């Protein structure tokens, strides 16, 4: 009888508190490079005309259309220099050039593509990323890392069990070879968000995000919402014209956990989330600000908004990985409250003025104040 009562009590407890439980953790069924995602499997020499790839199926595991070139790291004819940070080879999408690959996924789930893309000419360049039913153009004219290692993430919801992932250069230049340089492509299933007891902010520690390359990372640029409706950083909205940068513990100093967000474009890179609230109730907002120990220095004040109320967290960085936490109170004026963060100033690395950087945001928590 005592065992029966114990089981009944545990069942009742689970029913009462089920909404506060963490979902079981599992490993994404996709999290790594696409087949020949680093383009190291090259076409046969008979399918090459100089750097141009000839034939729709000549690039292993990819289908090509238009002017597509295979380039190698280093100096190029004509005085160009192409950096390939994550390997030896990359593809260059010339006028209206595209590459695509059929990828097996699970219908209804959200996936994020992580890819290295750099402009290769002086003209403004965009790269169009698409799957069936979803297409967006990402501007890549702003170079955030001086070594050409800019990495982007773009998310989509799978509408079938096989999707055709396509990268396309929509531009037409006088030099038909000009276009984005694509050097690596990976995919990751974005797991459902975990619920943290009491915290009204989803993914407040930025632990759930896109695939991060193990051997190389300058951070991953998360595009603005106008370019990607489904965020690779679940729970968060990039509200500005410029992206924010997702950074991980293996390659950067992060305040807590495994990942954080670096605000790399001053007031032009803002990140926000809309949380549930009760009008008239008082809440406590806390967040941590630091530097990524990447040579970024100076006054890194972060401004935060909770509804109509503004807060400023002063932070002066010496580029050594310091952290500061701020805590503020606000009164909700509706049943939905938007919390927004952005950097008050623009920054570059101390010894590399071509590398944009900024304060690191982490551990965002909103609690009902007592």
PDB file of N, CA and C in Angstrom, residues 197-256:
ATOM      1  N   UNK A 197      13.368  27.180 -15.280  1.00  0.00           N
ATOM      2  CA  UNK A 197      12.410  27.508 -14.233  1.00  0.00           C
ATOM      3  C   UNK A 197      12.528  28.978 -13.794  1.00  0.00           C
ATOM      4  N   UNK A 198      11.432  29.698 -13.888  1.00  0.00           N
ATOM      5  CA  UNK A 198      11.371  31.064 -13.401  1.00  0.00           C
ATOM      6  C   UNK A 198      11.793  32.123 -14.399  1.00  0.00           C
ATOM      7  N   UNK A 199      12.746  31.826 -15.283  1.00  0.00           N
ATOM      8  CA  UNK A 199      13.242  32.817 -16.229  1.00  0.00           C
ATOM      9  C   UNK A 199      12.264  32.967 -17.387  1.00  0.00           C
ATOM     10  N   UNK A 200      11.797  34.182 -17.621  1.00  0.00           N
ATOM     11  CA  UNK A 200      10.838  34.437 -18.688  1.00  0.00           C
ATOM     12  C   UNK A 200      11.500  34.569 -20.056  1.00  0.00           C
ATOM     13  N   UNK A 201      12.844  34.609 -20.082  1.00  0.00           N
ATOM     14  CA  UNK A 201      13.580  34.741 -21.335  1.00  0.00           C
ATOM     15  C   UNK A 201      13.915  33.356 -21.884  1.00  0.00           C
ATOM     16  N   UNK A 202      13.623  33.133 -23.137  1.00  0.00           N
ATOM     17  CA  UNK A 202      13.966  31.873 -23.794  1.00  0.00           C
ATOM     18  C   UNK A 202      15.387  31.952 -24.349  1.00  0.00           C
ATOM     19  N   UNK A 203      16.152  30.901 -24.131  1.00  0.00           N
ATOM     20  CA  UNK A 203      17.522  30.817 -24.633  1.00  0.00           C
ATOM     21  C   UNK A 203      18.341  32.022 -24.168  1.00  0.00           C
ATOM     22  N   UNK A 204      18.137  32.409 -22.906  1.00  0.00           N
ATOM     23  CA  UNK A 204      18.804  33.587 -22.364  1.00  0.00           C
ATOM     24  C   UNK A 204      20.303  33.460 -22.272  1.00  0.00           C
ATOM     25  N   UNK A 205      20.826  32.227 -22.261  1.00  0.00           N
ATOM     26  CA  UNK A 205      22.271  32.009 -22.248  1.00  0.00           C
ATOM     27  C   UNK A 205      22.847  31.734 -23.619  1.00  0.00           C
ATOM     28  N   UNK A 206      21.990  31.778 -24.661  1.00  0.00           N
ATOM     29  CA  UNK A 206      22.409  31.574 -26.052  1.00  0.00           C
ATOM     30  C   UNK A 206      23.069  30.210 -26.264  1.00  0.00           C
ATOM     31  N   UNK A 207      22.628  29.227 -25.499  1.00  0.00           N
ATOM     32  CA  UNK A 207      23.245  27.900 -25.601  1.00  0.00           C
ATOM     33  C   UNK A 207      22.786  27.136 -26.840  1.00  0.00           C
ATOM     34  N   UNK A 208      21.615  27.481 -27.373  1.00  0.00           N
ATOM     35  CA  UNK A 208      21.104  26.818 -28.570  1.00  0.00           C
ATOM     36  C   UNK A 208      21.301  27.739 -29.756  1.00  0.00           C
ATOM     37  N   UNK A 209      22.085  27.297 -30.730  1.00  0.00           N
ATOM     38  CA  UNK A 209      22.383  28.132 -31.884  1.00  0.00           C
ATOM     39  C   UNK A 209      22.886  27.303 -33.048  1.00  0.00           C
ATOM     40  N   UNK A 210      23.448  27.939 -34.067  1.00  0.00           N
ATOM     41  CA  UNK A 210      23.874  27.243 -35.282  1.00  0.00           C
ATOM     42  C   UNK A 210      25.125  26.410 -35.076  1.00  0.00           C
ATOM     43  N   UNK A 211      25.456  25.615 -36.089  1.00  0.00           N
ATOM     44  CA  UNK A 211      26.671  24.799 -36.069  1.00  0.00           C
ATOM     45  C   UNK A 211      27.902  25.702 -36.017  1.00  0.00           C
ATOM     46  N   UNK A 212      28.857  25.336 -35.175  1.00  0.00           N
ATOM     47  CA  UNK A 212      30.126  26.060 -35.064  1.00  0.00           C
ATOM     48  C   UNK A 212      31.240  25.126 -35.517  1.00  0.00           C
ATOM     49  N   UNK A 213      32.072  25.578 -36.418  1.00  0.00           N
ATOM     50  CA  UNK A 213      33.171  24.753 -36.912  1.00  0.00           C
ATOM     51  C   UNK A 213      34.182  24.507 -35.804  1.00  0.00           C
ATOM     52  N   UNK A 214      34.619  23.257 -35.683  1.00  0.00           N
ATOM     53  CA  UNK A 214      35.468  22.872 -34.552  1.00  0.00           C
ATOM     54  C   UNK A 214      36.869  23.460 -34.646  1.00  0.00           C
ATOM     55  N   UNK A 215      37.431  23.518 -35.856  1.00  0.00           N
ATOM     56  CA  UNK A 215      38.840  23.867 -35.994  1.00  0.00           C
ATOM     57  C   UNK A 215      39.095  25.330 -36.340  1.00  0.00           C
ATOM     58  N   UNK A 216      38.030  26.071 -36.650  1.00  0.00           N
ATOM     59  CA  UNK A 216      38.230  27.456 -37.059  1.00  0.00           C
ATOM     60  C   UNK A 216      36.955  28.233 -36.806  1.00  0.00           C
ATOM     61  N   UNK A 217      37.078  29.412 -36.212  1.00  0.00           N
ATOM     62  CA  UNK A 217      35.893  30.255 -36.039  1.00  0.00           C
ATOM     63  C   UNK A 217      36.292  31.697 -35.774  1.00  0.00           C
ATOM     64  N   UNK A 218      35.709  32.600 -36.545  1.00  0.00           N
ATOM     65  CA  UNK A 218      35.766  34.023 -36.222  1.00  0.00           C
ATOM     66  C   UNK A 218      34.396  34.468 -35.725  1.00  0.00           C
ATOM     67  N   UNK A 219      33.590  33.515 -35.274  1.00  0.00           N
ATOM     68  CA  UNK A 219      32.224  33.809 -34.882  1.00  0.00           C
ATOM     69  C   UNK A 219      31.286  33.645 -36.063  1.00  0.00           C
ATOM     70  N   UNK A 220      29.994  33.547 -35.779  1.00  0.00           N
ATOM     71  CA  UNK A 220      28.994  33.318 -36.819  1.00  0.00           C
ATOM     72  C   UNK A 220      28.034  34.500 -36.827  1.00  0.00           C
ATOM     73  N   UNK A 221      27.912  35.147 -37.969  1.00  0.00           N
ATOM     74  CA  UNK A 221      27.046  36.306 -38.107  1.00  0.00           C
ATOM     75  C   UNK A 221      25.593  35.857 -38.252  1.00  0.00           C
ATOM     76  N   UNK A 222      24.740  36.338 -37.345  1.00  0.00           N
ATOM     77  CA  UNK A 222      23.317  36.030 -37.386  1.00  0.00           C
ATOM     78  C   UNK A 222      22.622  37.178 -38.106  1.00  0.00           C
ATOM     79  N   UNK A 223      22.020  36.941 -39.270  1.00  0.00           N
ATOM     80  CA  UNK A 223      21.483  38.051 -40.062  1.00  0.00           C
ATOM     81  C   UNK A 223      20.266  38.705 -39.428  1.00  0.00           C
ATOM     82  N   UNK A 224      19.978  39.911 -39.916  1.00  0.00           N
ATOM     83  CA  UNK A 224      18.818  40.648 -39.430  1.00  0.00           C
ATOM     84  C   UNK A 224      17.530  39.930 -39.824  1.00  0.00           C
ATOM     85  N   UNK A 225      16.473  40.234 -39.086  1.00  0.00           N
ATOM     86  CA  UNK A 225      15.198  39.565 -39.316  1.00  0.00           C
ATOM     87  C   UNK A 225      14.660  39.810 -40.726  1.00  0.00           C
ATOM     88  N   UNK A 226      14.992  40.967 -41.320  1.00  0.00           N
ATOM     89  CA  UNK A 226      14.502  41.250 -42.662  1.00  0.00           C
ATOM     90  C   UNK A 226      15.112  40.304 -43.687  1.00  0.00           C
ATOM     91  N   UNK A 227      16.246  39.663 -43.330  1.00  0.00           N
ATOM     92  CA  UNK A 227      16.858  38.685 -44.231  1.00  0.00           C
ATOM     93  C   UNK A 227      16.547  37.249 -43.836  1.00  0.00           C
ATOM     94  N   UNK A 228      16.112  37.010 -42.623  1.00  0.00           N
ATOM     95  CA  UNK A 228      15.854  35.637 -42.175  1.00  0.00           C
ATOM     96  C   UNK A 228      14.762  35.668 -41.111  1.00  0.00           C
ATOM     97  N   UNK A 229      13.550  35.294 -41.519  1.00  0.00           N
ATOM     98  CA  UNK A 229      12.407  35.337 -40.610  1.00  0.00           C
ATOM     99  C   UNK A 229      12.571  34.315 -39.489  1.00  0.00           C
ATOM    100  N   UNK A 230      13.103  33.128 -39.822  1.00  0.00           N
ATOM    101  CA  UNK A 230      13.352  32.086 -38.825  1.00  0.00           C
ATOM    102  C   UNK A 230      14.782  32.256 -38.326  1.00  0.00           C
ATOM    103  N   UNK A 231      14.945  32.573 -37.066  1.00  0.00           N
ATOM    104  CA  UNK A 231      16.274  32.888 -36.546  1.00  0.00           C
ATOM    105  C   UNK A 231      17.087  31.629 -36.287  1.00  0.00           C
ATOM    106  N   UNK A 232      18.389  31.617 -36.680  1.00  0.00           N
ATOM    107  CA  UNK A 232      19.280  30.517 -36.299  1.00  0.00           C
ATOM    108  C   UNK A 232      19.579  30.522 -34.803  1.00  0.00           C
ATOM    109  N   UNK A 233      19.186  31.618 -34.129  1.00  0.00           N
ATOM    110  CA  UNK A 233      19.369  31.760 -32.691  1.00  0.00           C
ATOM    111  C   UNK A 233      17.979  31.794 -32.069  1.00  0.00           C
ATOM    112  N   UNK A 234      17.397  30.619 -31.793  1.00  0.00           N
ATOM    113  CA  UNK A 234      15.978  30.556 -31.418  1.00  0.00           C
ATOM    114  C   UNK A 234      15.650  31.386 -30.192  1.00  0.00           C
ATOM    115  N   UNK A 235      14.505  32.038 -30.258  1.00  0.00           N
ATOM    116  CA  UNK A 235      14.033  32.890 -29.190  1.00  0.00           C
ATOM    117  C   UNK A 235      14.371  34.351 -29.393  1.00  0.00           C
ATOM    118  N   UNK A 236      15.361  34.634 -30.246  1.00  0.00           N
ATOM    119  CA  UNK A 236      15.864  35.997 -30.385  1.00  0.00           C
ATOM    120  C   UNK A 236      15.591  36.575 -31.770  1.00  0.00           C
ATOM    121  N   UNK A 237      15.467  37.903 -31.827  1.00  0.00           N
ATOM    122  CA  UNK A 237      15.227  38.637 -33.063  1.00  0.00           C
ATOM    123  C   UNK A 237      16.373  39.625 -33.254  1.00  0.00           C
ATOM    124  N   UNK A 238      17.028  39.575 -34.413  1.00  0.00           N
ATOM    125  CA  UNK A 238      18.024  40.592 -34.748  1.00  0.00           C
ATOM    126  C   UNK A 238      17.269  41.716 -35.448  1.00  0.00           C
ATOM    127  N   UNK A 239      17.078  42.821 -34.743  1.00  0.00           N
ATOM    128  CA  UNK A 239      16.180  43.867 -35.207  1.00  0.00           C
ATOM    129  C   UNK A 239      16.840  44.896 -36.113  1.00  0.00           C
ATOM    130  N   UNK A 240      18.154  44.886 -36.199  1.00  0.00           N
ATOM    131  CA  UNK A 240      18.879  45.966 -36.850  1.00  0.00           C
ATOM    132  C   UNK A 240      19.205  45.618 -38.298  1.00  0.00           C
ATOM    133  N   UNK A 241      19.884  46.558 -38.978  1.00  0.00           N
ATOM    134  CA  UNK A 241      20.309  46.321 -40.349  1.00  0.00           C
ATOM    135  C   UNK A 241      21.533  45.423 -40.417  1.00  0.00           C
ATOM    136  N   UNK A 242      22.394  45.488 -39.398  1.00  0.00           N
ATOM    137  CA  UNK A 242      23.604  44.677 -39.370  1.00  0.00           C
ATOM    138  C   UNK A 242      23.397  43.451 -38.477  1.00  0.00           C
ATOM    139  N   UNK A 243      24.191  42.409 -38.690  1.00  0.00           N
ATOM    140  CA  UNK A 243      24.029  41.196 -37.891  1.00  0.00           C
ATOM    141  C   UNK A 243      24.680  41.319 -36.518  1.00  0.00           C
ATOM    142  N   UNK A 244      24.386  40.352 -35.667  1.00  0.00           N
ATOM    143  CA  UNK A 244      25.149  40.154 -34.434  1.00  0.00           C
ATOM    144  C   UNK A 244      25.983  38.896 -34.631  1.00  0.00           C
ATOM    145  N   UNK A 245      26.974  38.704 -33.763  1.00  0.00           N
ATOM    146  CA  UNK A 245      27.892  37.577 -33.943  1.00  0.00           C
ATOM    147  C   UNK A 245      27.723  36.564 -32.816  1.00  0.00           C
ATOM    148  N   UNK A 246      27.505  35.309 -33.213  1.00  0.00           N
ATOM    149  CA  UNK A 246      27.390  34.196 -32.269  1.00  0.00           C
ATOM    150  C   UNK A 246      28.780  33.630 -32.027  1.00  0.00           C
ATOM    151  N   UNK A 247      29.212  33.572 -30.765  1.00  0.00           N
ATOM    152  CA  UNK A 247      30.558  33.097 -30.450  1.00  0.00           C
ATOM    153  C   UNK A 247      30.479  31.928 -29.471  1.00  0.00           C
ATOM    154  N   UNK A 248      31.486  31.069 -29.509  1.00  0.00           N
ATOM    155  CA  UNK A 248      31.477  29.868 -28.677  1.00  0.00           C
ATOM    156  C   UNK A 248      32.708  29.827 -27.779  1.00  0.00           C
ATOM    157  N   UNK A 249      32.639  28.994 -26.753  1.00  0.00           N
ATOM    158  CA  UNK A 249      33.670  28.913 -25.724  1.00  0.00           C
ATOM    159  C   UNK A 249      34.984  28.365 -26.254  1.00  0.00           C
ATOM    160  N   UNK A 250      34.956  27.530 -27.300  1.00  0.00           N
ATOM    161  CA  UNK A 250      36.187  26.942 -27.810  1.00  0.00           C
ATOM    162  C   UNK A 250      37.108  27.981 -28.455  1.00  0.00           C
ATOM    163  N   UNK A 251      36.527  29.049 -28.977  1.00  0.00           N
ATOM    164  CA  UNK A 251      37.320  30.009 -29.730  1.00  0.00           C
ATOM    165  C   UNK A 251      37.341  31.408 -29.127  1.00  0.00           C
ATOM    166  N   UNK A 252      36.475  31.655 -28.134  1.00  0.00           N
ATOM    167  CA  UNK A 252      36.376  32.980 -27.535  1.00  0.00           C
ATOM    168  C   UNK A 252      36.184  32.846 -26.030  1.00  0.00           C
ATOM    169  N   UNK A 253      36.355  33.952 -25.351  1.00  0.00           N
ATOM    170  CA  UNK A 253      36.008  34.017 -23.938  1.00  0.00           C
ATOM    171  C   UNK A 253      34.537  34.405 -23.843  1.00  0.00           C
ATOM    172  N   UNK A 254      33.718  33.545 -23.238  1.00  0.00           N
ATOM    173  CA  UNK A 254      32.310  33.864 -23.035  1.00  0.00           C
ATOM    174  C   UNK A 254      32.057  33.922 -21.529  1.00  0.00           C
ATOM    175  N   UNK A 255      31.157  34.801 -21.069  1.00  0.00           N
ATOM    176  CA  UNK A 255      30.949  34.960 -19.634  1.00  0.00           C
ATOM    177  C   UNK A 255      30.502  33.688 -18.936  1.00  0.00           C
ATOM    178  N   UNK A 256      29.493  32.985 -19.514  1.00  0.00           N
ATOM    179  CA  UNK A 256      28.950  31.787 -18.865  1.00  0.00           C
ATOM    180  C   UNK A 256      28.578  30.763 -19.929  1.00  0.00           C
TER     181      UNK A 256
END
